[in-house]
Coordinates of N, CA, C and O in Angstrom, one line a residue:
M80 N 10.7 -11.2 22.8 CA 9.6 -10.3 23.1 C 9.6 -9.1 22.2 O 8.6 -8.7 21.7
F81 N 10.8 -8.6 22.0 CA 11.0 -7.4 21.1 C 10.5 -7.7 19.7 O 9.8 -6.9 19.1
I82 N 10.8 -8.8 19.2 CA 10.4 -9.2 17.8 C 8.9 -9.3 17.7 O 8.3 -8.8 16.8
F83 N 8.3 -9.9 18.7 CA 6.8 -10.1 18.8 C 6.2 -8.7 18.8 O 5.2 -8.4 18.1
E84 N 6.7 -7.8 19.6 CA 6.1 -6.5 19.7 C 6.3 -5.7 18.4 O 5.4 -5.0 18.0
S85 N 7.4 -5.9 17.7 CA 7.7 -5.2 16.5 C 6.7 -5.7 15.4 O 6.1 -4.9 14.7
L86 N 6.4 -7.0 15.3 CA 5.5 -7.6 14.4 C 4.1 -7.1 14.7 O 3.3 -6.8 13.8
K87 N 3.7 -7.0 16.0 CA 2.4 -6.6 16.4 C 2.2 -5.1 16.0 O 1.2 -4.7 15.4
E88 N 3.2 -4.3 16.2 CA 3.1 -2.8 15.8 C 3.1 -2.7 14.3 O 2.3 -1.8 13.7
N89 N 3.8 -3.5 13.5 CA 3.8 -3.5 12.1 C 2.4 -3.9 11.6 O 1.9 -3.2 10.7
R90 N 1.8 -4.9 12.1 CA 0.4 -5.3 11.7 C -0.6 -4.2 12.0 O -1.4 -3.9 11.2
K91 N -0.4 -3.5 13.2 CA -1.3 -2.4 13.6 C -1.2 -1.3 12.6 O -2.2 -0.7 12.1
R92 N 0.0 -0.9 12.1 CA 0.2 0.1 11.1 C -0.4 -0.3 9.8 O -1.0 0.5 9.1
N93 N -0.2 -1.5 9.4 CA -0.8 -2.0 8.1 C -2.3 -2.0 8.1 O -2.9 -1.7 7.1
L94 N -2.9 -2.4 9.3 CA -4.3 -2.3 9.4 C -4.9 -0.9 9.3 O -5.9 -0.6 8.7
A95 N -4.1 0.0 9.9 CA -4.5 1.4 9.8 C -4.5 1.9 8.4 O -5.3 2.6 7.9
K96 N -3.4 1.5 7.7 CA -3.3 1.8 6.3 C -4.4 1.2 5.5 O -5.0 1.9 4.6
L97 N -4.7 0.0 5.7 CA -5.8 -0.7 5.0 C -7.1 0.1 5.2 O -7.9 0.3 4.3
K98 N -7.4 0.5 6.4 CA -8.6 1.2 6.7 C -8.7 2.5 6.0 O -9.7 2.9 5.4
R99 N -7.6 3.3 5.9 CA -7.5 4.5 5.2 C -7.8 4.3 3.7 O -8.5 5.0 3.1
L100 N -7.1 3.3 3.2 CA -7.3 3.0 1.7 C -8.7 2.5 1.4 O -9.3 2.9 0.4
L101 N -9.3 1.7 2.3 CA -10.7 1.3 2.1 C -11.7 2.4 2.1 O -12.7 2.4 1.4
K102 N -11.4 3.4 2.9 CA -12.3 4.6 3.0 C -12.2 5.4 1.7 O -13.1 6.2 1.5
K103 N -11.1 5.3 1.0 CA -10.9 6.0 -0.2 C -11.4 5.3 -1.5 O -11.6 5.9 -2.5
G104 N -11.5 4.0 -1.4 CA -11.8 3.2 -2.6 C -11.8 1.7 -2.4 O -12.0 1.2 -1.3
V105 N -11.5 1.0 -3.5 CA -11.5 -0.4 -3.5 C -10.1 -0.9 -3.3 O -9.2 -0.5 -3.9
V106 N -9.9 -1.9 -2.4 CA -8.6 -2.5 -2.1 C -8.7 -4.0 -2.1 O -9.7 -4.6 -1.6
E107 N -7.7 -4.6 -2.7 CA -7.5 -6.1 -2.6 C -6.5 -6.4 -1.5 O -5.5 -5.8 -1.5
F108 N -6.9 -7.3 -0.7 CA -6.0 -7.6 0.5 C -6.2 -9.1 0.8 O -7.1 -9.8 0.3
E109 N -5.4 -9.6 1.7 CA -5.4 -11.0 2.1 C -5.4 -11.2 3.6 O -4.8 -10.5 4.3
Y110 N -6.2 -12.2 4.0 CA -6.2 -12.6 5.4 C -6.4 -14.1 5.5 O -6.9 -14.7 4.6
K111 N -6.1 -14.6 6.7 CA -6.3 -16.0 7.0 C -7.7 -16.2 7.6 O -8.1 -15.5 8.6
K112 N -8.5 -17.1 7.0 CA -9.8 -17.4 7.5 C -9.7 -18.3 8.7 O -8.6 -18.9 9.0
I113 N -10.8 -18.5 9.4 CA -10.8 -19.3 10.7 C -10.4 -20.7 10.4 O -9.7 -21.3 11.2
D114 N -10.7 -21.2 9.2 CA -10.3 -22.6 8.8 C -8.9 -22.8 8.5 O -8.4 -23.8 8.1
G115 N -8.1 -21.6 8.4 CA -6.7 -21.7 8.1 C -6.4 -21.3 6.7 O -5.2 -21.1 6.3
S116 N -7.4 -21.3 5.8 CA -7.1 -21.0 4.4 C -7.0 -19.5 4.2 O -7.4 -18.7 5.1
L117 N -6.3 -19.1 3.1 CA -6.1 -17.7 2.9 C -7.2 -17.2 2.0 O -7.7 -17.9 1.1
R118 N -7.7 -16.0 2.3 CA -8.8 -15.4 1.5 C -8.2 -14.1 0.9 O -7.7 -13.2 1.6
K119 N -8.4 -14.0 -0.4 CA -8.1 -12.8 -1.1 C -9.4 -12.0 -1.3 O -10.3 -12.5 -1.9
A120 N -9.5 -10.9 -0.6 CA -10.7 -10.1 -0.6 C -10.6 -8.8 -1.4 O -9.5 -8.3 -1.6
T121 N -11.7 -8.4 -1.9 CA -11.8 -7.1 -2.6 C -12.9 -6.3 -1.9 O -14.1 -6.7 -1.9
G122 N -12.5 -5.3 -1.2 CA -13.4 -4.6 -0.3 C -13.3 -3.1 -0.3 O -12.4 -2.5 -1.0
T123 N -14.2 -2.5 0.4 CA -14.3 -1.0 0.5 C -14.9 -0.6 1.9 O -15.7 -1.4 2.4
L124 N -14.7 0.6 2.3 CA -15.5 1.3 3.3 C -15.9 2.6 2.9 O -16.5 3.4 3.6
K125 N -15.8 2.9 1.6 CA -16.2 4.2 1.0 C -17.7 4.1 0.8 O -18.2 3.3 0.0
K126 N -18.4 5.0 1.5 CA -19.9 5.0 1.5 C -20.5 5.1 0.1 O -21.5 4.5 -0.2
S127 N -19.8 5.9 -0.8 CA -20.4 6.0 -2.2 C -20.3 4.7 -3.0 O -21.0 4.6 -4.0
L128 N -19.5 3.7 -2.5 CA -19.4 2.5 -3.2 C -20.2 1.4 -2.6 O -20.3 0.3 -3.1
I129 N -20.8 1.7 -1.4 CA -21.7 0.7 -0.7 C -23.1 1.0 -1.1 O -23.6 2.1 -1.1
P130 N -23.9 -0.1 -1.4 CA -25.3 0.1 -1.8 C -26.1 0.8 -0.7 O -25.8 0.7 0.5
D131 N -27.1 1.6 -1.2 CA -27.9 2.4 -0.3 C -28.4 1.7 0.9 O -28.4 2.3 2.0
E132 N -28.8 0.5 0.8 CA -29.4 -0.2 1.9 C -28.4 -0.5 3.1 O -28.8 -0.8 4.2
Y133 N -27.1 -0.4 2.8 CA -26.1 -0.6 3.8 C -25.4 0.7 4.3 O -24.6 0.6 5.2
K134 N -25.7 1.8 3.7 CA -25.0 3.1 4.0 C -25.0 3.5 5.5 O -24.1 4.0 6.0
D135 N -26.1 3.2 6.2 CA -26.2 3.5 7.6 C -26.0 2.3 8.5 O -26.3 2.4 9.7
D136 N -25.5 1.3 7.9 CA -25.2 0.0 8.6 C -24.1 0.2 9.7 O -23.1 0.8 9.4
E137 N -24.4 -0.2 10.9 CA -23.4 -0.1 12.0 C -22.2 -0.9 11.7 O -21.1 -0.6 12.3
R138 N -22.2 -1.8 10.8 CA -21.0 -2.7 10.5 C -19.9 -1.8 9.9 O -18.7 -2.2 10.0
I139 N -20.2 -0.7 9.3 CA -19.2 0.1 8.7 C -18.3 0.6 9.8 O -17.1 0.7 9.6
E140 N -18.8 0.9 10.9 CA -18.0 1.4 12.0 C -17.4 0.3 12.9 O -16.5 0.5 13.7
K141 N -17.8 -1.0 12.7 CA -17.3 -2.1 13.5 C -15.8 -2.3 13.3 O -15.2 -3.0 14.1
S142 N -15.3 -1.8 12.2 CA -13.9 -2.0 11.9 C -13.0 -1.3 13.0 O -11.8 -1.5 13.0
N143 N -13.6 -0.6 13.9 CA -12.9 0.0 15.0 C -12.8 -1.0 16.2 O -12.1 -0.6 17.2
S144 N -13.3 -2.2 16.1 CA -13.2 -3.1 17.2 C -11.7 -3.5 17.4 O -10.9 -3.4 16.5
D145 N -11.4 -3.8 18.7 CA -10.0 -4.2 19.0 C -9.6 -5.5 18.3 O -8.4 -5.6 18.0
E146 N -10.5 -6.4 18.1 CA -10.1 -7.7 17.6 C -10.6 -8.0 16.2 O -10.0 -8.9 15.5
V147 N -11.6 -7.4 15.7 CA -12.2 -7.7 14.4 C -12.2 -6.5 13.5 O -12.5 -5.4 13.9
F148 N -11.9 -6.8 12.2 CA -11.9 -5.8 11.2 C -13.1 -6.1 10.2 O -13.2 -7.2 9.7
T149 N -14.0 -5.2 10.0 CA -15.2 -5.4 9.1 C -15.0 -4.5 7.9 O -14.6 -3.3 8.0
Y150 N -15.4 -5.0 6.7 CA -15.4 -4.3 5.5 C -16.5 -4.7 4.6 O -17.1 -5.8 4.8
Y151 N -16.8 -4.0 3.6 CA -17.9 -4.3 2.6 C -17.1 -5.1 1.5 O -16.2 -4.5 0.8
D152 N -17.5 -6.3 1.2 CA -16.9 -7.1 0.2 C -17.7 -6.8 -1.2 O -18.9 -7.1 -1.3
I153 N -16.9 -6.3 -2.1 CA -17.5 -5.9 -3.4 C -18.0 -7.1 -4.2 O -19.1 -7.0 -4.8
K154 N -17.3 -8.2 -4.1 CA -17.7 -9.4 -4.9 C -18.8 -10.1 -4.2 O -19.7 -10.6 -4.9
K155 N -18.8 -10.2 -2.9 CA -19.9 -10.9 -2.2 C -21.1 -10.1 -2.0 O -22.2 -10.6 -1.6
E156 N -21.0 -8.8 -2.2 CA -22.1 -7.8 -2.0 C -22.7 -7.8 -0.6 O -23.9 -7.8 -0.4
D157 N -21.8 -7.9 0.4 CA -22.2 -8.0 1.8 C -21.0 -7.7 2.7 O -19.9 -7.6 2.2
F158 N -21.3 -7.5 3.9 CA -20.2 -7.2 4.9 C -19.5 -8.5 5.2 O -20.1 -9.6 5.4
R159 N -18.2 -8.5 5.4 CA -17.4 -9.6 5.9 C -16.5 -9.0 7.0 O -16.2 -7.8 7.1
S160 N -15.9 -9.9 7.8 CA -15.0 -9.5 8.8 C -13.9 -10.6 9.0 O -14.1 -11.8 8.6
F161 N -12.8 -10.2 9.7 CA -11.8 -11.1 10.0 C -11.1 -10.7 11.3 O -11.2 -9.5 11.6
R162 N -10.5 -11.6 11.9 CA -9.7 -11.3 13.1 C -8.5 -10.5 12.7 O -7.8 -10.8 11.8
K163 N -8.2 -9.4 13.4 CA -7.1 -8.5 13.0 C -5.8 -9.3 13.1 O -4.9 -9.0 12.3
D164 N -5.7 -10.2 14.0 CA -4.5 -11.0 14.1 C -4.2 -11.9 12.8 O -3.1 -12.3 12.6
N165 N -5.3 -12.1 12.0 CA -5.2 -12.9 10.8 C -4.9 -12.1 9.5 O -4.8 -12.7 8.4
F166 N -4.8 -10.8 9.6 CA -4.5 -10.0 8.5 C -3.1 -10.3 7.9 O -2.1 -10.5 8.7
R167 N -3.0 -10.4 6.6 CA -1.7 -10.8 6.0 C -1.1 -9.6 5.2 O 0.0 -9.1 5.6
K168 N -1.8 -9.1 4.2 CA -1.1 -8.0 3.4 C -2.1 -7.3 2.5 O -3.2 -7.9 2.1
I169 N -1.8 -6.1 2.1 CA -2.5 -5.4 1.0 C -1.9 -5.9 -0.3 O -0.7 -5.9 -0.5
L170 N -2.8 -6.3 -1.2 CA -2.3 -6.8 -2.5 C -2.4 -5.7 -3.6 O -1.4 -5.6 -4.4
H171 N -3.4 -4.9 -3.6 CA -3.6 -3.9 -4.7 C -4.6 -2.9 -4.3 O -5.7 -3.2 -3.7
Q172 N -4.4 -1.6 -4.6 CA -5.3 -0.6 -4.4 C -5.9 -0.1 -5.8 O -5.1 0.2 -6.6
N173 N -7.2 -0.1 -5.9 CA -7.8 0.4 -7.2 C -8.2 1.8 -6.9 O -8.9 2.1 -6.0
D174 N -7.9 2.7 -7.8 CA -8.2 4.1 -7.7 C -9.6 4.4 -8.3 O -10.2 3.8 -9.0

């Protein structure tokens, strides 16, 4: 039980860090998709990097959900989301 709680708290801290970094700029990170494959994403939550048509989009704030993390995908040019339990790691932060 203790190990599980420790992993859960570690993931929670890493997701909080990811959100902070995304609000500052572009971040490369990894998560497991629903089909089980790993996705390397390049995303942001920084409003100045999100196209004007999405700036007031409610999905920017959806990343506050208990189960789902939402971000703007720079390469796909749209919002994407993943289950917080499926977050793996931060790969790179672009300044």
